[in-house]
Coordinates of C-alpha atoms in Angstrom, one line a residue:
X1 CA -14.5 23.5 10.3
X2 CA -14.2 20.1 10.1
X3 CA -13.0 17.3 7.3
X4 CA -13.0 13.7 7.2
X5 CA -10.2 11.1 5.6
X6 CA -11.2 7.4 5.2
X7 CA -8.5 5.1 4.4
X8 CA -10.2 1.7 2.8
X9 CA -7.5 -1.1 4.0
X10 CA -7.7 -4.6 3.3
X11 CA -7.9 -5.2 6.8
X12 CA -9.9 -2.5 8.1
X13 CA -11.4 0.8 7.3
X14 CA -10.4 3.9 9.2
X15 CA -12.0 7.1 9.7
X16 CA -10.7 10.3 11.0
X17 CA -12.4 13.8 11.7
X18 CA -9.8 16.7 12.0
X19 CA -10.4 19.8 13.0
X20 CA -8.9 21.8 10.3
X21 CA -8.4 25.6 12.4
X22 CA -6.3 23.7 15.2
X23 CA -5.1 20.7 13.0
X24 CA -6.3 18.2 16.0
X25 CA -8.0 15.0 15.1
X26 CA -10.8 15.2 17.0
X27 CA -12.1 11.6 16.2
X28 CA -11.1 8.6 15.1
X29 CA -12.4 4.8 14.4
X30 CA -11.5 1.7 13.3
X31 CA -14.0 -0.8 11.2
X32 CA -14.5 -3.9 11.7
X33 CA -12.7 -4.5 14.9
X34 CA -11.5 -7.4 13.9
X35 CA -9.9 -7.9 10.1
X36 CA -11.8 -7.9 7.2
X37 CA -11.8 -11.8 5.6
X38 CA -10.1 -11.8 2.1
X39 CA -11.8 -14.8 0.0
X40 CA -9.3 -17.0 -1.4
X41 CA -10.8 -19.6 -3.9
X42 CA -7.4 -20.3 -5.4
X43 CA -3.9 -20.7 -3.7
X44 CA -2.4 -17.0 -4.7
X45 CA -6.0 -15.4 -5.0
X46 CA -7.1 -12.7 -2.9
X47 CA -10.3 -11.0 -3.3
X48 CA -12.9 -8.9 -1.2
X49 CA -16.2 -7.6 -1.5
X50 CA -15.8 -3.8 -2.4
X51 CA -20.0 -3.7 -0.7
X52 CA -18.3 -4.6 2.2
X53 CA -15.6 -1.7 1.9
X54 CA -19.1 0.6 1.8
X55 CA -20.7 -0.8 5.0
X56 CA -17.5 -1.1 6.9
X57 CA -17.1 2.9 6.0
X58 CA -20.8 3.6 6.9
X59 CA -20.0 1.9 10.5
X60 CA -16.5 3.5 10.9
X61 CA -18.6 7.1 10.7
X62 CA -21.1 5.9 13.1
X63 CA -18.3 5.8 15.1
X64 CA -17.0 8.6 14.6
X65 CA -20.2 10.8 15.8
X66 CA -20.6 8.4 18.6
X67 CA -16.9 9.4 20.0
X68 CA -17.5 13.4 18.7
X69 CA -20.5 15.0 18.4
X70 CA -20.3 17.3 15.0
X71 CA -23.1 19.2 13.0
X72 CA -22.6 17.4 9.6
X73 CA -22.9 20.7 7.6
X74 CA -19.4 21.4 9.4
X75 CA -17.6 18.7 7.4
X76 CA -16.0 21.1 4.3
X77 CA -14.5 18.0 2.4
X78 CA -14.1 14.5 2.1
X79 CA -10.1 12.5 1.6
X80 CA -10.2 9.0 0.3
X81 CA -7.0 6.9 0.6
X82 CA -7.0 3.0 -0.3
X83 CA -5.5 0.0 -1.2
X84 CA -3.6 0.3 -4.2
X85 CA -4.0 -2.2 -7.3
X86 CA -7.0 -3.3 -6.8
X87 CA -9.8 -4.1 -9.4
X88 CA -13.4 -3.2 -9.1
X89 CA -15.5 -3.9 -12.3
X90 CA -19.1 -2.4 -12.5
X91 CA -22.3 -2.1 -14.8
X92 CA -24.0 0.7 -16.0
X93 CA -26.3 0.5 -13.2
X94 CA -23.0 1.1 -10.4
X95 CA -23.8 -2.4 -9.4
X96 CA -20.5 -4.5 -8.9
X97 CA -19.9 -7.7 -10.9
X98 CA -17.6 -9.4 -9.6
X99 CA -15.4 -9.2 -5.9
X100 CA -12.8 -6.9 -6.0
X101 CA -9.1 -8.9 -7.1
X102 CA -6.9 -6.7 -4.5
X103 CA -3.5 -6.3 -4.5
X104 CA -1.9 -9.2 -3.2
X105 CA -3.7 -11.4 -5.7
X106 CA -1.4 -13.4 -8.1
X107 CA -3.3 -14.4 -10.5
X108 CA -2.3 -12.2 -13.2
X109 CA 1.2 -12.3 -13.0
X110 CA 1.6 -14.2 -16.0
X111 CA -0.5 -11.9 -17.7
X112 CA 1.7 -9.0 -17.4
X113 CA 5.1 -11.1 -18.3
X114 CA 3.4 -11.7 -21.4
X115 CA 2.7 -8.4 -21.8
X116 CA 6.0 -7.3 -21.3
X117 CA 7.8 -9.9 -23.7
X118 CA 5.6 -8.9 -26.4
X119 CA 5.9 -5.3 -26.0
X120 CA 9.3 -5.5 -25.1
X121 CA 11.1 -3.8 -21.9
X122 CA 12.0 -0.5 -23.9
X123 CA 8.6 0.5 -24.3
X124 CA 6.8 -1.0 -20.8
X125 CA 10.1 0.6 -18.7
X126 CA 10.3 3.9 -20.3
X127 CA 6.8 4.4 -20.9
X128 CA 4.9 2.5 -18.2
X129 CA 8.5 2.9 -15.9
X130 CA 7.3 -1.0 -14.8
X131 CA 6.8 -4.2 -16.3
X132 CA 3.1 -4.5 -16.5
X133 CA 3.4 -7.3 -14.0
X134 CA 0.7 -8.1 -11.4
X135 CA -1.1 -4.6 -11.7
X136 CA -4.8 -3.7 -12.4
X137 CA -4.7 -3.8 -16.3
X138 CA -3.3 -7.1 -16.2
X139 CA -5.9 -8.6 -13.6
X140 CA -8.4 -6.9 -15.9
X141 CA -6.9 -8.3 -18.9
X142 CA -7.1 -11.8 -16.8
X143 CA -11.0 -11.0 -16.5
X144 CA -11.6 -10.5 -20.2
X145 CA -9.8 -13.4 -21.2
X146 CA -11.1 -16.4 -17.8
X147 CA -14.3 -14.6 -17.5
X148 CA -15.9 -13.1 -20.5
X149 CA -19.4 -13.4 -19.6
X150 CA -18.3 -10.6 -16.3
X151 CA -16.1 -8.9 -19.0
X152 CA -18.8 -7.8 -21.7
X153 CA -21.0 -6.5 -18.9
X154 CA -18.3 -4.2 -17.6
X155 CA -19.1 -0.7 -17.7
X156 CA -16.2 0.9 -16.1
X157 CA -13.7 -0.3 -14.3
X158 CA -11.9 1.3 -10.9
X159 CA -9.7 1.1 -8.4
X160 CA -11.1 0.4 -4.7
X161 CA -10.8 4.0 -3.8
X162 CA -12.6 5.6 -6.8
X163 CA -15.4 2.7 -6.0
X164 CA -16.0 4.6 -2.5
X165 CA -15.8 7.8 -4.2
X166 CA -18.6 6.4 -6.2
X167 CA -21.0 5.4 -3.7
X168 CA -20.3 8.5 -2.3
X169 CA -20.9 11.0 -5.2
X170 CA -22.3 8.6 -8.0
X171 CA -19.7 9.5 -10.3
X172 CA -17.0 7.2 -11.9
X173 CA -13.6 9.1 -11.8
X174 CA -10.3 8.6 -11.1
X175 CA -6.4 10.4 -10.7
X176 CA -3.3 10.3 -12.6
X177 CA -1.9 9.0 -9.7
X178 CA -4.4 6.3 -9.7
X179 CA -4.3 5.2 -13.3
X180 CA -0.3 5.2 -12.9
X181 CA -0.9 2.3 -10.0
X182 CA -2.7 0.2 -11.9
X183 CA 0.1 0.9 -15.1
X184 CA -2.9 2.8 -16.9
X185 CA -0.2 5.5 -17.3
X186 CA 1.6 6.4 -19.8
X187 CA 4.7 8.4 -18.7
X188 CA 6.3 9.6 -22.1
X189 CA 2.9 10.4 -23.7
X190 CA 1.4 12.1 -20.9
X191 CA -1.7 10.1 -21.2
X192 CA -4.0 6.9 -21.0
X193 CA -1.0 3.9 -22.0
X194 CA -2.8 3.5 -25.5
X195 CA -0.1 0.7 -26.5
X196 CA -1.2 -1.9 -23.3
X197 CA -4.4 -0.9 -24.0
X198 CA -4.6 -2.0 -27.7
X199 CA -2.6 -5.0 -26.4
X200 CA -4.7 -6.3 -24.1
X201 CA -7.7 -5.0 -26.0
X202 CA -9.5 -2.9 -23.2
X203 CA -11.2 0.0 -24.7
X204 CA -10.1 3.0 -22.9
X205 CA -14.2 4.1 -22.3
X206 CA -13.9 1.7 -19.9
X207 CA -11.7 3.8 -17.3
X208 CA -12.7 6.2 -14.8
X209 CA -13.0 9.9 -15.9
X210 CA -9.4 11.5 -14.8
X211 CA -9.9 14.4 -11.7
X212 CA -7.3 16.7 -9.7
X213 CA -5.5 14.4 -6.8
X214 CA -6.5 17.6 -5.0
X215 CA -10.0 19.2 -5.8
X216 CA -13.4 18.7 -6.6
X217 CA -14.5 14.8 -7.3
X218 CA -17.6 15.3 -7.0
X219 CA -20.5 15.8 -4.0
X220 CA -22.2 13.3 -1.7
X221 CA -25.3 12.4 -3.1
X222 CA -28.5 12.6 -0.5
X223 CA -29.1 8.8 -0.7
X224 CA -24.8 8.6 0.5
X225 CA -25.5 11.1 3.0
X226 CA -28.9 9.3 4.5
X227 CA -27.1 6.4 5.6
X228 CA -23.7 8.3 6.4
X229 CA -25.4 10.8 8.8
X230 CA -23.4 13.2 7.0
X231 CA -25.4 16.6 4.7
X232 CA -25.5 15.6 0.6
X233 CA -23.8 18.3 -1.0
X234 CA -20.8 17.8 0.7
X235 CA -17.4 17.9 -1.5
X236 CA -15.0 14.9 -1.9
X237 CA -11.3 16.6 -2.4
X238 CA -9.2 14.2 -2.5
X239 CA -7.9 10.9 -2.9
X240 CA -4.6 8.9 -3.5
X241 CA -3.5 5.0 -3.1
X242 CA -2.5 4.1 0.3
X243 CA 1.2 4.6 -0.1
X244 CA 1.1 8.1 -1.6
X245 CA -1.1 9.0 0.8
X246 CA 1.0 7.8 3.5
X247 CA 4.2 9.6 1.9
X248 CA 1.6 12.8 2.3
X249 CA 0.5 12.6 5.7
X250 CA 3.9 12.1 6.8
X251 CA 4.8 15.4 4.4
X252 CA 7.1 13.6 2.7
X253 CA 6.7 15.7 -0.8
X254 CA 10.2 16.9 -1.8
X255 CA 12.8 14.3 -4.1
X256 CA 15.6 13.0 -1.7
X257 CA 12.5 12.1 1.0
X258 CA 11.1 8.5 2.0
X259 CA 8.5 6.9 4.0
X260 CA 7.3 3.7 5.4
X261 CA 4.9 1.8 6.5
X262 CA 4.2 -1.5 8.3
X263 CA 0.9 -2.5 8.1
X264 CA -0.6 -6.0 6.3
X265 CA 2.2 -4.9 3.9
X266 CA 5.5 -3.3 4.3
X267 CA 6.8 -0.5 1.9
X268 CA 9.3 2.2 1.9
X269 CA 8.2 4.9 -0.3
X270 CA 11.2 7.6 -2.0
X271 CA 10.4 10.9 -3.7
X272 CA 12.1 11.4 -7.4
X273 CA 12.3 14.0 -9.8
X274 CA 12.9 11.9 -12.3
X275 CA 11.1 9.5 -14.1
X276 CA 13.2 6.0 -12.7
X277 CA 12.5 2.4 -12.8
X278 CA 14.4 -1.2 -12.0
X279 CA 15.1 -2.7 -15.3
X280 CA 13.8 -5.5 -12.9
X281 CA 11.0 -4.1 -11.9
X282 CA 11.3 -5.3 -8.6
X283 CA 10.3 -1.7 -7.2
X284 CA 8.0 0.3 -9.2
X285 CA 7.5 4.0 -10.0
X286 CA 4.1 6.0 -9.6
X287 CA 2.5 9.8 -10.0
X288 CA 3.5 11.1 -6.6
X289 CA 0.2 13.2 -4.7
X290 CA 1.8 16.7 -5.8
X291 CA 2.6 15.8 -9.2
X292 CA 1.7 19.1 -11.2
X293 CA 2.1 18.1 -15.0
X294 CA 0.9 21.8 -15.8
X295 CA 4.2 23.5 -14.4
X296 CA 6.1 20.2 -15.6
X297 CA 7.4 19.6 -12.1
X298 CA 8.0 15.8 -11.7
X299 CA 7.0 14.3 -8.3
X300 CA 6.8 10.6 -8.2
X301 CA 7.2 7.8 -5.6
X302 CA 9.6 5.3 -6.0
X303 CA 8.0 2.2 -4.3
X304 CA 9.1 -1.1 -2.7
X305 CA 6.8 -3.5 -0.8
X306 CA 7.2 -6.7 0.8
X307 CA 3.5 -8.3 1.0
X308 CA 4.3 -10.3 3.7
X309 CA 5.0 -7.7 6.8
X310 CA 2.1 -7.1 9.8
X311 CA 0.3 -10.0 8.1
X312 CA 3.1 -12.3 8.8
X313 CA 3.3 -11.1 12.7
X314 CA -0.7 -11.8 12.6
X315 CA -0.1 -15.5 11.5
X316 CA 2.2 -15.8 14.0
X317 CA -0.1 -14.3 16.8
X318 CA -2.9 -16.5 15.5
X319 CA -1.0 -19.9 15.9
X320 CA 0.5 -18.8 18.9
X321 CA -2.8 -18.2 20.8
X322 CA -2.3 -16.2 23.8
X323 CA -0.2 -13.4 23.4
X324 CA -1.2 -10.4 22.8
X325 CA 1.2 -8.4 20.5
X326 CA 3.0 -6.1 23.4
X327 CA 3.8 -9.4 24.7
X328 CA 5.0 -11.0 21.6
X329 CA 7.3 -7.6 21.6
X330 CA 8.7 -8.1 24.8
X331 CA 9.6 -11.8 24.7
X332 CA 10.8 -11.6 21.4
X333 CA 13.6 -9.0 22.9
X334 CA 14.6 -11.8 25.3
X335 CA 15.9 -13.3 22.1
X336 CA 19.6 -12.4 20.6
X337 CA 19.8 -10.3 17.8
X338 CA 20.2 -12.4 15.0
X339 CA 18.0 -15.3 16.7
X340 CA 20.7 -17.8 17.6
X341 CA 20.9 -18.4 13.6
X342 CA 17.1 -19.3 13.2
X343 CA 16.1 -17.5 10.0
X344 CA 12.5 -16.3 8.4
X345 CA 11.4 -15.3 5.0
X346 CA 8.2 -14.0 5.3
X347 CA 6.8 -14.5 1.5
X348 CA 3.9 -16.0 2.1
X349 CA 1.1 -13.3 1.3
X350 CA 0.9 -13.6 -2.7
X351 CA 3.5 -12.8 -5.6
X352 CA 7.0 -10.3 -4.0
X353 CA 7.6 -7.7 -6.7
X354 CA 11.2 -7.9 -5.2
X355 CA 12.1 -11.7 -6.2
X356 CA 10.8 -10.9 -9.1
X357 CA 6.9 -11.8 -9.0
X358 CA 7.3 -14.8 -7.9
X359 CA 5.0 -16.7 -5.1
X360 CA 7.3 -18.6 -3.3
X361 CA 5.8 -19.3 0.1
X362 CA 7.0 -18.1 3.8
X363 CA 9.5 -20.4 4.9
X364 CA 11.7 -20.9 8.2
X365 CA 15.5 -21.7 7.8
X366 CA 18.0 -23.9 10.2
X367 CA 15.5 -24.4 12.7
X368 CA 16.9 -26.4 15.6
X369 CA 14.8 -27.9 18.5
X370 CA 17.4 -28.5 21.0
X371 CA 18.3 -24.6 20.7
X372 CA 15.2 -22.4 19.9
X373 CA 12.8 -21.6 21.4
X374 CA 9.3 -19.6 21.1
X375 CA 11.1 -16.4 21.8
X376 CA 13.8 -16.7 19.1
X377 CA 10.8 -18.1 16.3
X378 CA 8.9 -14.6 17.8
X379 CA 11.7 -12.6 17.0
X380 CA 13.1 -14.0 13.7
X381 CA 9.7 -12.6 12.0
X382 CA 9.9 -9.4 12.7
X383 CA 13.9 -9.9 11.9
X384 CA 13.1 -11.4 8.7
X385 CA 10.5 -8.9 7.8
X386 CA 12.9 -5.5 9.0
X387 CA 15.8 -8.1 6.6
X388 CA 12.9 -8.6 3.9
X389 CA 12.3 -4.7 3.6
X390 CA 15.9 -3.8 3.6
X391 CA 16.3 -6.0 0.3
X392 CA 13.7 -3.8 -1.2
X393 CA 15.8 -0.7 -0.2
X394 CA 19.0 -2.1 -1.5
X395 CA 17.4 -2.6 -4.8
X396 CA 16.1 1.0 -4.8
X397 CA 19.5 2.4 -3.9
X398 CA 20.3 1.2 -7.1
X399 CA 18.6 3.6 -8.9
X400 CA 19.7 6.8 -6.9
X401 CA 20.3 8.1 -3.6
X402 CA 20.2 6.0 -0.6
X403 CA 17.6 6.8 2.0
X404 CA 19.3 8.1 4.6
X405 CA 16.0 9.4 7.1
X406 CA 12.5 7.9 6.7
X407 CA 9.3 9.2 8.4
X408 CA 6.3 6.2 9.8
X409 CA 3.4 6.9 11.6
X410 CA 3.6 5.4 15.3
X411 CA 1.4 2.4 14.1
X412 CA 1.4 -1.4 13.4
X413 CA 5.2 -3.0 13.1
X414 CA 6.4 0.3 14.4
X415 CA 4.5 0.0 17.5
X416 CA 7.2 -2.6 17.9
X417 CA 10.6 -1.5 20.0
X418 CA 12.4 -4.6 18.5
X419 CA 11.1 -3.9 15.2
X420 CA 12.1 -0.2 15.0
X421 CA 15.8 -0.9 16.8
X422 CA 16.5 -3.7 13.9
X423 CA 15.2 -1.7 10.8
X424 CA 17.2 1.8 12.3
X425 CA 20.5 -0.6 12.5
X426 CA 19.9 -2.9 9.4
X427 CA 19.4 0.3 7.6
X428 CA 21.3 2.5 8.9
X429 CA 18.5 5.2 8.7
X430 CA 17.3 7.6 11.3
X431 CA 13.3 6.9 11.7
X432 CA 11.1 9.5 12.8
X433 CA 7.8 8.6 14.3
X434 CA 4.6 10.8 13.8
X435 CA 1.4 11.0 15.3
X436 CA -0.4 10.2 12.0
X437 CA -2.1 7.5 9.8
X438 CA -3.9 7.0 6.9
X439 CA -7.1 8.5 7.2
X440 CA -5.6 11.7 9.3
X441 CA -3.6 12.0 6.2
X442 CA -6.3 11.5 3.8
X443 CA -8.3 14.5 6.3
X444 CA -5.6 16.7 5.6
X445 CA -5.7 16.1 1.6
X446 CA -9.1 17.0 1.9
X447 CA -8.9 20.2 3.5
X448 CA -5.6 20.8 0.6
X449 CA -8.5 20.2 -1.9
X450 CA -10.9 22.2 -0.3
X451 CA -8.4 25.1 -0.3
X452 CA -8.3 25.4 3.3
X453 CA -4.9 24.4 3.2
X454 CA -1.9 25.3 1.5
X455 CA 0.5 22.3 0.9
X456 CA 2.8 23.8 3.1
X457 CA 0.4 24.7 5.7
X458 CA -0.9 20.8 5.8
X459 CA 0.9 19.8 8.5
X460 CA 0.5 22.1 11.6
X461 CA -1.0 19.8 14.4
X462 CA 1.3 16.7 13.5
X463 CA 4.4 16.4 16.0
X464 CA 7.1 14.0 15.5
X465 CA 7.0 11.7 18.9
X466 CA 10.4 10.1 18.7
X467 CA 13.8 10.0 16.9
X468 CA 15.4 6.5 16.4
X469 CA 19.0 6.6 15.5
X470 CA 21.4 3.8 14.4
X471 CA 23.5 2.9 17.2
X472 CA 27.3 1.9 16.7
X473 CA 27.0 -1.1 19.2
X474 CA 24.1 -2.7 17.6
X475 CA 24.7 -2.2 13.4
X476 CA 27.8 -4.4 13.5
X477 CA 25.2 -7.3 14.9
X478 CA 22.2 -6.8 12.8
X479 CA 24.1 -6.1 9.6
X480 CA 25.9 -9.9 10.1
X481 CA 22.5 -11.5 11.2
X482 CA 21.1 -9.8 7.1
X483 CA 24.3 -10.9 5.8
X484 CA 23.9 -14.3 7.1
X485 CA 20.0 -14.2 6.0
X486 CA 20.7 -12.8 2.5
X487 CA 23.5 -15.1 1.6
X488 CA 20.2 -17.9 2.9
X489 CA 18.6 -16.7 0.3
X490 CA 20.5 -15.8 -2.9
X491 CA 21.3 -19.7 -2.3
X492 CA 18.0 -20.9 -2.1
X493 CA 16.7 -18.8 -5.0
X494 CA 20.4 -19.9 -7.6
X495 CA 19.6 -23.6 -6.3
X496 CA 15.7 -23.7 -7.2
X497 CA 14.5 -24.2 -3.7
X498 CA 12.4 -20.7 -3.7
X499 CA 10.8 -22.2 -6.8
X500 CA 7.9 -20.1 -8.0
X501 CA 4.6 -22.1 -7.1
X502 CA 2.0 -19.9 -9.0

């Protein structure tokens, strides 16, 4: 018995089939194999074409059966995990209106400080538990109020996830979880937030019908299953934003528990109980996976991101030509820790939630000719991305326990020795590296939503392929090098030099 997880990136799409009886991925594929262009008319725009999301996934499962051979009629459920924040608007037809604004698109962020001054921080933080900031409703609200002539046409509107689980089934529907990304949530209420709603003046017909995290969404249609190579009638079970779903393959479920990830983006990811926020909103609270609102037990995820994290190591790669990253890796080690004083912040992929929504641009601090060198610029990046991401986490040890163990798949910045010894010792937090993804994960939610799987059963096939401790000798040297690089930048930001540029 087999099921398949897709995971709709902004730089790829991933498949992978698992075989659910030994809990083995028996397949898995990567499309395009190089990454998916993100159209940027405007400095701080980002969009994509969701039609692209659906070819890219068509491919990915070509791949699939070219690597395994499986009868279709095999596959018991479909997992869906994507890009969180995103904004797909379509007709009554299904027919898309307008390019997807994804999640690193600024454009909005205005929008939701509006919002949040006239609605006041009481309601938006105890009801919405974040400011509506840069989020889907407010990229929608941007839409109805720069483009009116898309807006009016609108028949419902989605997140880039429930799009493929449309052009998979036919049907428009979404999750709790989902609606909480977008800050469609209302936390108090228990419901649709009818108060940004009115505000912005969205109608709430508009959203997705609401379905189980973990169940029936609905069955591939026979035109879906034509071009997939897959048999119509086939269940979808499952589906969750990228970071949730990550927190879930890496069966982090339980309050006190965290993940992270490394990809385009960077986020560390913290089960709560409770329902938390930073007055700031610099980190934001969602509807964890296992959220169960019937029994009244409160899962959520506690979320920090730093937009400028694999994609920042990319840029670099690009301009530096001929490396390959293993080789970036391993001359970036023949660097000192700390990179003889050269210093990066790595902002320059859209608005950071942690400085507050501001755009401020990827910049490069007391550079010296005479003394660095291609090694030490190589090795301040991923420095200043690990120092980036634990800025995030000091801010979210604000508002409970300190993360003292996180989980990552074996993937992207973690691929990275360098990378995984300075986060351990910046952090001081034991990482544990998995032999999962993405689209495994989103496999494995299927078969929970199938009922193949118990939540506790999820797991068995997944091995934990390395334990990376702090060590004593090295803390000491990467906590001074983020001390030297945060005092850097709480000078820039009180002296105006990190000026927002949206």
């Amino acid at each position: 018995m087999y099921f398949i997880g897709y995971d709709i990136g902004s730089s790829s799409i991933k498949a992978a089939l698992l075989n659910a009886d030994t809990g083995k991925v028996m397949a898995s594929a990567i499309s395009p194999s190089k990454e998916m262009a993100m159209q940027v008319l405007h400095a701080g725009w980002a969009e994509q074409d969701p039609e692209t999301w659906w070819n890219e996934i068509i491919n990915a499962t070509k791949l699939l059966k070219q690597q395994y051979a499986f009868d279709p009629a095999s596959v018991k459920g479909i997992g869906i995990a994507y890009q969180m924040h995103g904004l797909v608007c379509v007709d009554k037809n299904q027919e898309v209106l307008r390019p997807a604004i994804i999640w690193c698109d600024s454009r909005a962020v205005e929008t939701g400080r509006t919002a949040l001054n006239i609605l006041g921080e009481k309601y938006c933080l105890s009801h919405l538990l974040n400011s509506p900031g840069n989020f889907t409703a407010s990229k929608l609200r941007w839409v109805q109020e720069h483009e009116p002539h898309v807006y009016e046409r609108i028949h419902k509107v989605m997140l880039p996830g429930d799009f493929i689980g449309m052009k998979l089934t036919g049907q428009a529907c979404t999750t709790i979880s989902g609606l909480s990304e977008g800050t469609f949530w209302d936390f108090t209420e228990q419901t649709p937030a009818t108060a940004l709603l009115e505000y912005y003046n969205i109608s709430p017909a508009l959203l997705s019908a609401i379905v189980p995290t973990f169940g029936d969404q609905g069955f591939v249609t026979a035109a879906a299953a034509e071009v997939l190579g897959l048999a119509a009638g086939t269940p979808v079970t499952y589906r969750a934003g990228d970071q949730p779903n990550n927190a879930f393959s890496l069966n982090v479920l339980q309050p006190g528990e965290a993940a992270t990830t490394a990809g385009t983006s960077g986020v560390v990811y913290a089960v709560s109980d409770q329902h938390s926020y930073d007055a700031q909103s610099r980190v934001n609270t969602f509807v964890h996976v296992n959220n169960d609102t019937d029994k009244q037990t409160i899962r959520n995820g506690v979320l920090m991101c730093l937009n400028g994290t694999g994609i920042a190591n990319s840029w670099l790669k690009s301009v530096t030509g001929d490396l390959t990253y293993p080789e970036m890796n391993d001359l970036a080690a023949t660097a000192p820790i700390g990179s003889a004083g050269l210093q990066v912040f790595p902002f320059g992929n859209g608005a950071e939630r942690i400085l507050g929504n501001m755009r401020v641009g990827a910049t490069v601090n007391q550079l010296d000719f005479n003394l660095h060198s291609r090694e030490h610029m190589l090795r301040a990046v991923q420095e200043g991305i690990v120092f980036g991401l634990n800025y995030g986490m000091d801010i979210m040890a604000e508002m409970g326990p300190a993360i003292h163990r996180v989980r990552a798949g074996k993937a992207n910045m973690f691929l990275s020795p360098l990378f995984r010894e300075a986060f351990a010792n910046t952090a001081n937090v034991v990482i544990e590296l998995y032999n999962t993804d993405g689209a495994q994960g989103a496999a494995r939610g299927a078969a929970v939503g199938a009922g193949y799987y118990t939540l506790n059963a999820a797991f068995h096939g997944m091995e934990c392929l390395s334990v990376i401790e702090p060590a004593a000798a090295l803390q000491e040297q990467y906590r001074n090098a983020y001390g030297h690089w945060l005092y850097s930048l709480k000078q820039r930001l009180s002296l105006g030099e990190l000026a927002d540029i949206s």
